[in-house]
C-alpha cells in the first residue's frame, strides 16, 4: 500500500470519529430540549387541570351532545293481574343552557331569554347573570325532569323564531307510581340511577332495567357532521298476581282500623302495625299484600308518614352486631323536629320494610291446626279423641294455663274451635320433640318461602331444634309461643293444610313481557312438597270451620258466606329483659273462603292495638269480615248461606253487587253429625260442665263475670272475652333467640 493510500485512510477514519462525536453531542442537546418541552407541557397540563378542571369537564360534556350522546333506556312497567300499571316510566327533559351558543350572535340572546321567561318558572335575572358571566359555558341545567307538556310551549316558540338558540333538552326517564301509596310494600321504589329498593323493584331489578343506547357524531371527508345511532334496549315488564281492586279493599280497611284507634289508649297510631295477605289457595299466587302505616311511592322521603309510629334506634347487641329495636317513644311533631338525619333515615328504612315478609312474631293459636295435623299424620290421635282441660297443665315444673278455665272434656274439634291450650299440650306430648320439630320444618317454619320479594326474613334462629327443645318448650310451641314466624310463612303453610297438602311456592309475578308486549317468560305455580294427606287436610278444614261456626272466630264470618279459620293471640316479649308482657299482644286470624270449597286464604295480623286491653282476637276478625264482605263478591265467589235482614241492610249500605247464589250443601243421610249442641257441647258449643253459667251477668257487657277473678265469659260460647288465647306463666322460660 502506498503512503498516499495510507494517509487517505487515516484521514477518513479521523473524520469518521470527529463526525460521530459531533452527532452525539447534537443528539444529546436535542434530547434534553425535547425532555424540557415535555416537562413544560406536563406542568402546564397539571396546572390547567387543577385550576380549570371543572370548566373543561363541562365543556367536554357539552361537546358530547354533538359527538357522543347517551340514549336512555326505559325501565319496564309493573302491572297488576288485569294489566293496570302500578309502576311506569315517563320520559322527562332536563333544560340545558348553552351560553356559548347564545352569545355567538348578538341577535340570539334577548329572544332566547324572553322565550325562557315566558315558558318556564325561572329567575331570569339569575339566568341572564349566569350567561353573561360564563360566556364559554355550554352546560348549565336550571330545571330538571320537565314533562313534554311543560316544554312544548318553548319548542313551539323556537320553531317560530330562528334566533332562539343555545337551549336544548336532555332526555331521561322518571319513575312514576300512578296509585301513590297503593301496594307500596309490594312494589318498592327506585333511586335516580334506576336501582330498585325493596319489593318487586329490587327483586326484579335486572329484568326491569334495560341497556342505554348511544348516538355517535363525527366529521366526514367533506367536514359534514355524520351520526351513528345504537338504539337503547328497554327493560322488560313484570305482570303481578296482585289485583288492584282487592288491594284497594284491603288497604281501605287496614287504614280504617288505624284511624279508628289512633290516639286511643295512648298517643300514636291505631296499632304498631296491621297487615293482611290474601292468597289463592291452589296456586300460591298472592292477590293482595299490605300493611299500615304505609308511605307514598312518589314521595318516599316524606317524614310526615313517620308521625304516630314508635321510634326505632340502632344498638349494638351482646354479639357485637348492629340491631334495630323499637322504643317506647312515639314520633310526634316535636320528636320529629329533634331527630337528626341519621335517625330520620333509620326510621324511614323501618317504614319502607314490608312487615308481611320481614316482621317476625309469635303466631299464637293460629299454629294449633298445624299441631293437630302433625298428630293426625303420625296416627297418634284420631278425630274422635277427647281431651280433659282443667284450666292448666303441669309441664316441666311449670303450671301453664289455658285461657279457658272451664273447658272440661272436649272433642278434638272442640279443642280447636275453643282454642284449648291444654289439649294442644297433651297432643304435643304424644308427638314428641323429634316429630314436632321435623314437621315444623316440613311446614317451612324457620325457612324462607322464597317469595319473589326483596328482604324476606329468615327465622331459622327463632325456632327450636330437637336437641334444644325441652318439655316446656314443646308445650308452649304447641299453641304458638316461644318461636317466631313471618306472615308469608304462616299463610303459605296454612294453604297446604287446607288444599290437600300441596305446598306451593308463593309468588307475586306470573309473566314477563318485553317492550313490544311479547311474553318472555311464564311463571307457573310450583308445588314444592306434600305436607299432609288429603284425609288430614279434610279434617283440618272441618275443625277450622267449627272455629267460625261456634268457636273463637265467629266474628270473622261475612254475611252470606260460611268460612273457616283460626284465631290467635300471643303475648309479646320485651327485647331487653326477655320477659313476657301481659299487656302487649299480637292478634291474628288466618282463614279461607268459602268453607266447602276453599279458594282464597286470608291472614290478618294486628301488632299491639292502641287499646287498654289488647288480648282480644276480635280486633283481627272484624277486619277479616269487612275485607271479605267486599272481596268475595268481587271475585264472583257465590254466597253459601242465606243473608239475615240485618246483614242485608249492612250490605245495602255498602252498595255492593253481591252474588246471591246460595250453594248450600245438603246433608247426606247417615252423614256424621257435627252439630256442637247435639254432640254434647251444650249451647253455642260450650262444654257440658259450664260453671260460668252460674256467674252473675255483667250489665255493661252482657257477659258472665267470674266474681273471684273478674274474668268475662261469652254467654254463647263460654270463651273468655278479656284474655289471650295463648297464656303462660311469667316464670316459663322464654326462647332466648326471640327478640
C-alpha positions in Angstrom: 0.0 0.0 0.0 1.4 3.4 -1.0 1.9 6.2 1.5 -0.8 8.2 -0.1 -3.3 5.5 0.3 -2.4 5.0 4.0 -2.7 8.7 4.6 -6.1 8.9 3.0 -7.4 6.0 5.1 -6.2 7.6 8.2 -8.0 10.9 7.3 -11.2 9.0 6.6 -11.1 7.3 10.0 -10.3 10.5 11.8 -13.2 12.3 10.0 -15.5 9.5 10.9 -14.6 9.7 14.6 -15.0 13.5 14.5 -18.4 13.3 12.8 -19.6 10.7 15.3 -18.7 12.8 18.4 -20.4 15.9 16.9 -23.6 14.0 16.1 -23.7 12.5 19.6 -23.5 16.0 21.1 -26.3 17.2 18.9 -28.5 14.3 19.8 -27.9 14.9 23.5 -28.8 18.5 23.2 -31.9 17.6 21.1 -33.0 15.0 23.7 -32.6 17.5 26.5 -34.6 20.1 24.7 -37.4 17.6 23.9 -37.4 16.5 27.5 -37.6 20.0 28.8 -40.5 20.8 26.4 -42.4 17.7 27.6 -41.8 18.6 31.2 -43.1 22.1 30.5 -46.2 20.8 28.7 -46.8 18.4 31.6 -46.5 21.1 34.1 -48.9 23.3 32.1 -51.4 20.4 31.8 -51.4 19.7 35.5 -51.9 23.4 36.2 -54.8 23.6 33.8 -56.5 20.5 35.3 -56.1 21.8 38.8 -57.2 25.4 38.1 -59.8 24.9 35.3 -60.6 21.2 35.5 -64.3 21.7 36.2 -64.7 24.2 33.4 -63.1 21.9 30.9 -65.0 18.9 32.1 -68.3 20.8 31.5 -67.1 21.8 28.0 -66.2 18.1 27.2 -69.7 17.1 28.5 -71.3 19.8 26.4 -69.5 18.6 23.3 -70.8 15.0 23.9 -74.1 16.3 22.7 -72.5 16.6 19.3 -70.0 13.8 19.4 -71.4 11.1 21.7 -74.8 11.3 23.4 -76.3 8.7 25.7 -79.8 7.4 24.7 -81.5 6.4 28.0 -83.5 3.1 28.2 -87.0 2.9 29.6 -87.4 0.8 32.7 -90.1 -1.8 32.4 -93.6 -1.4 33.9 -95.1 -3.3 36.9 -98.7 -4.1 36.2 -101.4 -6.0 38.1 -103.2 -9.1 37.1 -105.6 -7.1 34.9 -102.9 -5.1 33.2 -103.3 -1.9 35.3 -100.0 -0.1 35.7 -98.7 0.1 39.2 -95.3 1.5 38.3 -94.2 3.0 35.0 -91.6 5.3 33.5 -92.3 8.6 31.9 -89.9 10.5 29.6 -88.8 13.8 31.1 -86.5 16.5 30.0 -83.7 18.5 31.6 -83.4 22.1 30.5 -79.8 22.8 29.4 -78.5 26.3 28.6 -75.5 26.7 26.2 -74.2 30.2 27.0 -71.5 29.9 24.3 -74.0 29.4 21.5 -76.4 32.0 23.0 -73.7 34.7 22.8 -72.3 33.6 19.5 -74.5 36.2 17.7 -75.9 39.4 19.2 -79.3 38.5 17.8 -79.7 35.3 19.9 -79.5 36.5 23.5 -82.7 38.6 24.0 -85.1 36.4 22.0 -83.9 33.3 23.8 -84.2 34.9 27.3 -87.7 36.2 26.5 -88.8 32.7 25.4 -87.3 31.1 28.5 -89.0 33.6 30.8 -92.4 33.2 29.0 -92.5 29.4 29.2 -90.6 28.4 32.4 -90.7 29.3 36.1 -87.2 30.7 36.1 -85.4 33.6 37.8 -84.4 35.4 34.6 -82.1 37.9 36.4 -80.1 34.9 37.6 -80.2 33.3 34.2 -79.0 36.4 32.4 -76.2 36.9 35.0 -75.0 33.4 34.5 -74.9 33.7 30.7 -73.0 36.9 30.8 -70.5 35.8 33.5 -69.9 32.4 31.9 -69.7 33.2 28.1 -67.8 29.9 27.4 -70.2 27.6 29.3 -72.1 25.0 27.3 -73.7 23.2 30.2 -76.0 24.8 32.7 -79.1 22.9 34.0 -81.6 25.2 35.9 -84.6 22.8 35.6 -84.9 19.0 35.7 -87.5 16.4 34.9 -89.8 18.6 32.9 -92.7 16.9 31.1 -93.3 17.2 27.4 -96.3 19.5 28.1 -94.1 21.8 30.1 -91.5 22.2 27.3 -93.9 22.2 24.4 -94.5 26.0 24.6 -90.8 26.7 24.3 -90.4 24.3 21.4 -93.2 26.0 19.5 -91.6 29.4 20.1 -88.3 28.1 18.8 -89.9 26.9 15.6 -91.4 30.4 15.0 -88.2 32.3 15.8 -84.9 31.1 14.4 -83.0 33.4 16.7 -83.8 31.4 19.8 -80.6 29.5 20.2 -78.4 28.0 22.9 -81.1 25.9 24.7 -81.6 22.2 24.4 -83.3 19.4 26.3 -81.6 16.3 27.7 -83.9 13.3 27.7 -84.2 10.8 30.6 -87.0 8.8 32.4 -88.7 9.4 35.7 -90.3 6.5 37.7 -93.9 7.1 38.4 -96.4 5.3 40.6 -100.0 6.1 39.4 -101.7 4.9 42.6 -99.3 6.7 45.1 -99.2 4.6 48.2 -101.1 1.6 46.9 -99.2 -1.7 47.3 -96.1 0.3 48.4 -94.7 -2.6 50.4 -95.0 -4.9 47.4 -93.8 -2.6 44.7 -90.8 -0.8 46.3 -89.2 2.2 44.6 -86.2 3.2 42.6 -83.3 5.6 43.0 -82.4 8.2 40.4 -80.0 5.8 38.8 -82.7 3.2 38.2 -81.7 0.9 41.0 -84.6 -0.8 42.8 -85.1 -0.6 46.5 -87.4 -3.0 48.3 -90.2 -5.1 46.9 -90.5 -6.0 43.3 -88.4 -3.1 42.1 -85.4 -4.6 43.9 -86.1 -8.3 43.3 -86.7 -7.9 39.6 -84.2 -5.0 39.1 -82.2 -6.7 36.4 -85.3 -7.7 34.4 -86.9 -4.3 34.7 -83.7 -2.4 33.7 -82.6 -2.2 30.0 -79.4 -1.1 28.3 -78.6 2.5 27.3 -78.1 3.4 23.7 -75.5 5.8 22.2 -75.5 8.3 19.4 -72.1 8.9 17.9 -71.2 12.0 15.9 -68.2 12.5 13.6 -67.0 14.7 10.7 -66.7 13.0 7.3 -64.3 13.9 4.5 -66.5 16.9 3.5 -66.4 18.2 7.1 -70.1 17.4 7.4 -71.4 16.0 10.7 -72.5 12.4 10.4 -74.3 10.4 13.1 -74.5 6.7 14.0 -77.2 5.6 16.4 -77.1 2.5 18.6 -80.7 2.2 19.9 -81.4 1.7 23.6 -82.9 -1.6 24.8 -85.8 -1.0 27.0 -86.4 -3.1 30.1 -89.0 -5.9 30.4 -92.3 -5.5 32.2 -93.5 -7.8 35.0 -97.1 -8.9 35.4 -98.0 -9.4 39.0 -100.7 -11.6 40.6 -101.9 -8.6 42.6 -105.5 -7.4 41.8 -105.7 -3.6 42.2 -109.3 -3.7 43.4 -108.6 -6.4 46.0 -105.6 -4.5 47.1 -107.6 -1.3 47.5 -110.2 -3.0 49.6 -107.6 -4.5 51.9 -105.8 -1.2 52.4 -109.0 0.7 53.0 -109.9 -1.5 56.0 -106.3 -1.5 57.3 -106.3 2.2 57.3 -109.8 2.4 58.8 -108.5 0.4 61.7 -105.5 2.7 62.2 -107.7 5.8 62.0 -110.4 4.4 64.4 -107.9 3.5 67.2 -105.5 6.4 66.6 -104.6 8.1 70.0 -106.9 5.6 71.6 -105.2 4.4 74.8 -102.0 6.4 74.2 -100.7 8.8 71.7 -99.9 7.3 68.3 -101.2 5.1 65.5 -104.0 2.7 65.9 -101.5 -0.2 66.2 -97.8 -0.7 65.8 -98.6 -2.5 62.6 -101.7 -4.0 61.0 -101.2 -6.3 57.9 -103.0 -8.6 55.6 -102.2 -11.2 52.9 -104.8 -12.7 50.5 -103.6 -15.7 48.5 -105.1 -18.2 46.0 -105.2 -21.5 47.9 -104.4 -23.7 45.0 -101.7 -21.8 43.3 -99.7 -19.8 45.8 -100.4 -16.6 43.8 -100.8 -13.5 46.1 -103.9 -11.4 45.4 -103.1 -8.7 47.9 -100.4 -7.8 50.4 -100.4 -4.7 52.5 -99.5 -3.2 55.9 -100.2 0.1 57.7 -98.7 2.6 58.3 -97.6 3.0 54.6 -95.9 5.6 52.5 -96.3 7.3 49.2 -94.1 5.8 46.4 -93.9 9.2 44.7 -92.6 10.9 47.9 -90.8 8.2 49.8 -88.8 10.6 52.0 -91.8 12.4 53.3 -91.2 12.4 57.1 -94.8 13.2 57.8 -95.5 9.5 57.4 -93.4 8.8 60.5 -95.7 10.7 62.8 -97.6 8.3 65.1 -95.1 5.4 64.8 -92.8 4.2 67.5 -89.3 5.4 67.1 -86.6 2.8 66.3 -83.0 3.0 67.3 -79.8 1.2 66.3 -77.9 -0.5 69.1 -75.0 -3.0 69.4 -76.2 -6.3 70.8 -74.3 -8.7 73.0 -72.8 -10.4 70.0 -71.3 -7.1 68.7 -73.7 -6.8 65.8 -75.9 -3.8 65.0 -79.6 -4.3 65.8 -82.7 -2.2 65.2 -85.1 -2.1 68.0 -88.4 -0.3 68.8 -88.5 2.2 71.6 -91.5 3.4 73.6 -91.1 6.9 72.1 -93.9 7.9 69.8 -92.8 10.2 66.9 -94.8 13.4 67.1 -94.0 16.8 65.6 -91.7 17.7 68.5 -89.8 14.4 68.4 -89.5 14.6 64.6 -88.1 18.1 64.6 -85.4 17.0 67.1 -84.3 13.9 65.1 -81.1 14.2 63.2 -80.7 12.9 59.6 -79.3 9.5 60.6 -82.3 8.9 62.9 -84.7 10.0 60.2 -83.1 7.8 57.6 -83.1 4.8 60.1 -86.8 5.3 60.8 -87.7 5.8 57.1 -86.0 2.5 56.4 -88.1 0.9 59.0 -91.2 2.4 57.4 -90.2 1.1 53.9 -89.9 -2.5 55.1 -92.7 -5.0 54.2 -94.0 -6.3 57.5 -95.6 -9.3 55.8 -92.3 -10.8 54.9 -89.8 -9.1 57.3 -91.8 -8.8 60.6 -91.3 -11.8 63.0 -93.5 -12.5 65.9 -95.0 -15.4 67.9 -98.0 -16.6 65.9 -100.1 -17.8 68.9 -103.1 -20.1 68.4 -103.1 -19.9 64.6 -100.5 -22.7 64.8 -102.9 -25.1 66.6 -104.2 -26.6 63.3 -100.5 -27.4 62.4 -100.1 -29.2 65.8 -103.3 -31.2 65.3 -102.3 -32.0 61.6 -98.9 -33.4 62.8 -100.5 -35.8 65.3 -103.1 -36.9 62.7 -100.5 -37.6 60.1 -98.5 -39.7 62.5 -101.6 -41.6 63.6 -101.1 -40.5 67.2 -104.7 -39.2 67.6 -108.0 -39.8 65.9 -110.8 -37.4 65.0 -113.0 -39.0 67.8 -110.5 -38.4 70.6 -111.4 -36.3 73.6 -109.2 -34.3 76.0 -109.7 -33.1 79.5 -108.9 -29.4 80.3 -108.9 -28.3 83.9 -107.6 -24.9 83.0 -103.9 -25.6 83.3 -101.3 -28.4 82.9 -98.2 -29.0 84.9 -95.2 -29.3 82.5 -91.5 -29.2 83.4 -92.2 -27.9 86.8 -94.4 -25.0 85.5 -98.1 -24.6 85.6 -99.1 -23.5 82.1 -102.6 -22.1 81.9 -105.3 -22.3 79.2 -107.2 -19.1 78.5 -110.4 -21.0 79.2 -110.8 -22.1 82.8 -113.8 -24.3 82.4 -113.3 -26.4 79.3 -113.7 -29.8 80.9 -114.0 -32.7 78.4 -113.5 -31.6 74.8 -113.6 -33.4 71.5 -110.8 -32.8 69.1 -113.0 -30.5 67.0 -114.0 -28.5 70.1 -110.4 -28.3 71.3 -109.5 -26.4 68.0 -112.8 -24.4 67.9 -112.3 -23.2 71.5 -108.6 -22.9 71.2 -107.7 -25.0 74.2 -104.1 -24.8 75.2 -104.2 -27.8 77.5 -105.5 -30.1 74.7 -102.7 -28.9 72.4 -100.1 -29.6 75.1 -101.4 -33.1 75.6 -101.3 -33.7 71.8 -97.7 -32.4 71.7 -96.6 -34.8 74.4 -97.8 -37.6 72.2 -96.0 -36.2 69.2 -92.6 -35.8 70.9 -89.8 -33.4 70.3 -88.3 -35.2 67.2 -91.5 -35.5 65.3 -92.7 -32.0 66.3 -89.5 -30.2 65.0 -89.5 -32.4 61.9 -93.0 -31.3 61.0 -92.3 -27.7 61.8 -89.6 -27.8 59.1 -92.0 -29.7 56.7 -94.4 -26.8 57.1 -91.5 -24.5 56.4 -91.2 -22.8 59.8 -87.7 -21.4 60.2 -87.1 -21.4 56.4 -87.6 -18.8 53.7 -90.5 -19.3 51.4 -88.5 -17.7 48.5 -91.4 -15.4 47.7 -90.2 -13.1 44.9 -89.9 -10.0 47.0 -86.7 -8.4 48.3 -86.0 -8.7 52.1 -87.7 -11.8 53.3 -86.6 -12.6 56.8 -85.2 -15.9 57.8 -86.4 -17.3 61.1 -84.1 -20.3 61.4 -82.6 -18.9 64.6 -86.0 -18.2 66.1 -87.3 -21.8 66.3 -86.1 -24.7 68.4 -84.1 -27.6 67.1 -84.8 -31.1 68.6 -81.6 -31.1 70.6 -82.5 -27.8 72.3 -86.2 -28.3 72.9 -87.3 -29.4 76.3 -90.7 -30.5 77.5 -91.8 -26.9 78.5 -90.7 -25.6 75.1 -92.6 -28.4 73.3 -95.7 -27.5 75.4 -95.6 -23.8 74.6 -94.7 -24.4 70.9 -97.8 -26.5 70.5 -100.0 -23.4 70.8 -97.8 -21.0 69.0 -95.5 -19.4 71.6 -91.7 -19.4 72.1 -91.0 -19.5 68.4 -91.2 -16.8 65.7 -92.6 -16.8 62.1 -93.4 -14.4 59.3 -96.8 -13.8 57.8 -95.7 -15.3 54.5 -94.5 -18.4 56.2 -97.8 -18.9 58.0 -100.2 -18.3 55.2 -98.2 -20.5 52.7 -98.1 -23.4 55.2 -101.8 -22.9 56.1 -102.8 -23.1 52.4 -101.1 -26.5 52.3 -103.1 -27.7 55.3 -106.5 -26.9 53.6 -105.8 -27.7 49.9 -104.9 -31.3 50.3 -101.3 -30.9 51.4 -99.8 -29.2 48.4 -97.2 -26.7 49.5 -97.0 -24.1 46.7 -94.1 -21.6 46.4 -95.7 -18.2 47.0 -95.2 -15.8 44.2 -96.1 -12.3 43.1 -95.3 -12.4 39.3 -96.7 -14.8 36.8 -95.5 -13.3 33.5 -92.7 -11.3 32.0 -93.1 -9.4 28.7 -90.7 -7.3 26.6 -91.2 -3.7 25.4 -93.2 -4.9 22.4 -95.6 -6.8 24.6 -94.4 -10.3 23.7 -94.2 -12.8 26.5 -90.6 -13.6 27.5 -91.4 -16.0 30.4 -94.4 -17.5 32.1 -94.0 -18.3 35.8 -96.2 -21.3 36.6 -97.3 -22.3 40.1 -94.8 -24.7 41.7 -95.6 -27.4 44.2 -92.5 -27.8 46.4 -93.6 -30.6 48.7 -96.5 -32.6 50.2 -97.2 -31.7 53.8 -100.3 -33.7 54.8 -102.6 -36.2 53.3 -105.9 -35.4 51.7 -107.7 -37.0 54.7 -105.8 -34.9 57.2 -106.5 -31.8 55.2 -110.2 -32.6 55.1 -110.3 -32.9 58.9 -108.4 -29.7 59.4 -110.9 -27.9 57.3 -113.7 -29.4 59.4 -112.1 -28.2 62.6 -111.4 -24.7 61.2 -115.0 -24.5 60.0 -116.0 -25.1 63.7 -113.8 -22.2 64.8 -116.0 -19.8 62.9 -119.3 -21.6 63.4 -119.2 -21.6 67.2 -115.7 -21.1 68.4 -113.3 -18.1 68.8 -113.7 -16.9 65.2 -117.5 -16.3 64.9 -117.0 -12.5 64.4 -114.9 -13.3 61.2 -117.8 -14.6 59.2 -119.0 -12.2 56.4 -122.7 -12.1 55.5 -123.8 -14.9 53.2 -120.7 -17.0 53.4 -119.5 -19.9 55.5 -115.8 -19.7 56.1 -113.2 -21.5 58.2 -110.1 -20.3 60.0 -108.3 -19.9 63.3 -107.8 -17.0 65.7 -104.6 -16.2 67.5 -103.3 -14.0 70.3 -99.8 -14.0 71.7 -98.1 -12.0 74.3 -95.0 -10.1 73.1 -91.6 -10.3 74.6 -89.5 -7.4 75.8 -86.3 -7.3 73.7 -84.2 -6.1 76.6 -85.5 -8.1 79.6 -86.7 -11.1 77.5 -89.8 -11.2 79.7 -93.3 -11.6 78.5 -95.6 -8.6 78.5 -99.0 -9.4 79.8 -100.3 -6.1 78.3 -98.9 -6.2 74.8 -100.3 -8.7 72.3 -100.1 -9.7 68.6 -103.6 -10.6 67.4 -104.4 -12.5 64.2 -106.9 -14.6 62.2 -106.0 -16.9 59.4 -108.8 -18.3 57.3 -110.3 -19.3 54.0 -113.4 -18.9 52.0 -115.8 -20.5 51.1 -115.7 -23.2 53.7 -116.9 -26.1 51.5 -114.5 -25.2 48.6 -111.6 -23.1 49.8 -110.5 -20.7 47.0 -108.8 -17.8 48.8 -106.9 -17.7 52.1 -106.7 -14.5 54.2 -104.4 -13.7 57.1 -104.6 -10.5 59.2 -102.2 -9.6 61.9 -102.7 -6.7 64.4 -99.5 -5.9 66.3 -100.3 -4.3 69.6 -103.5 -2.4 69.0 -103.8 1.0 70.7 -106.3 -0.1 73.3 -106.2 -0.7 77.0 -106.8 -4.5 76.9 -105.2 -5.9 73.8 -105.8 -9.6 74.3 -108.9 -10.0 72.1 -108.7 -11.6 68.6 -111.8 -9.7 67.5 -109.6 -6.8 66.6 -108.3 -9.1 63.8 -111.5 -11.0 63.0 -113.5 -7.8 62.4 -111.0 -6.6 59.8 -111.2 -10.0 58.1 -115.0 -9.8 58.0 -115.0 -6.3 56.5 -112.5 -7.3 53.8 -114.2 -10.5 52.8 -117.6 -8.7 52.6 -116.3 -6.9 49.6 -113.6 -9.2 48.2 -115.7 -12.4 47.8 -118.5 -10.8 45.7 -115.9 -9.0 43.6 -114.1 -12.3 42.9 -117.5 -13.8 41.9 -117.4 -16.4 44.7 -121.0 -17.3 45.2 -122.7 -17.0 48.6 -123.2 -20.2 50.5 -125.7 -19.0 53.2 -128.9 -17.0 53.4 -128.5 -13.4 54.5 -130.4 -12.1 57.5 -132.3 -8.9 57.3 -129.7 -7.2 59.4 -126.9 -8.4 57.2 -128.8 -7.4 54.1 -129.1 -3.9 55.4 -125.4 -3.8 56.0 -124.7 -5.0 52.5 -127.1 -2.5 51.1 -125.3 0.3 52.9 -122.1 -0.7 51.2 -123.9 -0.7 47.8 -122.2 -4.0 46.9 -123.1 -6.0 43.8 -123.3 -9.3 45.6 -123.5 -12.8 44.1 -126.8 -14.1 45.7 -126.4 -17.7 44.6 -126.8 -20.0 47.5 -124.8 -23.2 47.1 -125.9 -24.8 50.4 -124.8 -28.5 50.5 -127.5 -30.9 51.6 -126.6 -33.3 54.4 -126.5 -36.8 53.2 -128.4 -39.4 55.1 -126.0 -41.1 57.6 -123.5 -38.2 57.4 -121.6 -37.7 60.6 -123.4 -35.1 62.7 -121.0 -32.3 63.7 -123.6 -30.0 65.4 -121.9 -28.9 68.6 -125.1 -29.0 70.7 -126.1 -32.5 69.6 -122.6 -33.7 70.2 -122.9 -32.8 73.8 -121.2 -29.4 73.6 -124.1 -27.6 75.1 -125.4 -24.2 74.0 -123.2 -22.5 71.4 -120.6 -25.2 71.5 -119.8 -24.9 75.2 -118.7 -27.9 77.2 -121.3 -29.7 79.3 -119.7 -28.7 82.5 -120.0 -25.0 82.3 -119.9 -23.4 85.8 -119.5 -20.0 84.3 -123.3 -20.1 83.6 -123.8 -19.7 87.3 -121.8 -16.5 87.4 -123.7 -13.2 87.5 -124.2 -11.3 84.2 -122.3 -8.1 83.8 -124.9 -5.5 82.8 -122.4 -3.4 80.8 -121.3 -6.3 78.5 -124.0 -9.0 78.8 -121.3 -11.5 79.6 -120.9 -13.8 82.6 -118.4 -12.4 85.1 -116.4 -14.5 87.5 -116.9 -12.9 90.9 -113.4 -14.0 92.1 -111.2 -13.0 89.1 -113.5 -10.6 87.2 -113.0 -12.6 84.0 -115.8 -12.2 81.5 -117.2 -15.1 79.6 -119.2 -15.0 76.3 -122.8 -16.1 77.0 -122.9 -18.3 73.9 -119.5 -19.9 73.8 -118.3 -19.6 77.3 -115.0 -18.3 76.0 -113.1 -15.7 77.9 -113.5 -12.3 76.3 -110.7 -10.5 78.0 -107.8 -12.9 77.9 -105.3 -14.0 75.3 -105.7 -17.5 73.8 -102.1 -18.3 74.4 -101.3 -17.7 78.1 -98.3 -19.0 80.0 -97.0 -18.1 83.4 -94.3 -15.5 83.6 -91.9 -18.0 85.1 -92.0 -20.2 82.0 -88.6 -20.0 80.2 -88.6 -17.8 77.1 -86.7 -18.7 73.9 -83.6 -16.5 74.2 -83.4 -16.1 70.4 -86.7 -14.3 70.2 -86.5 -10.5 70.3 
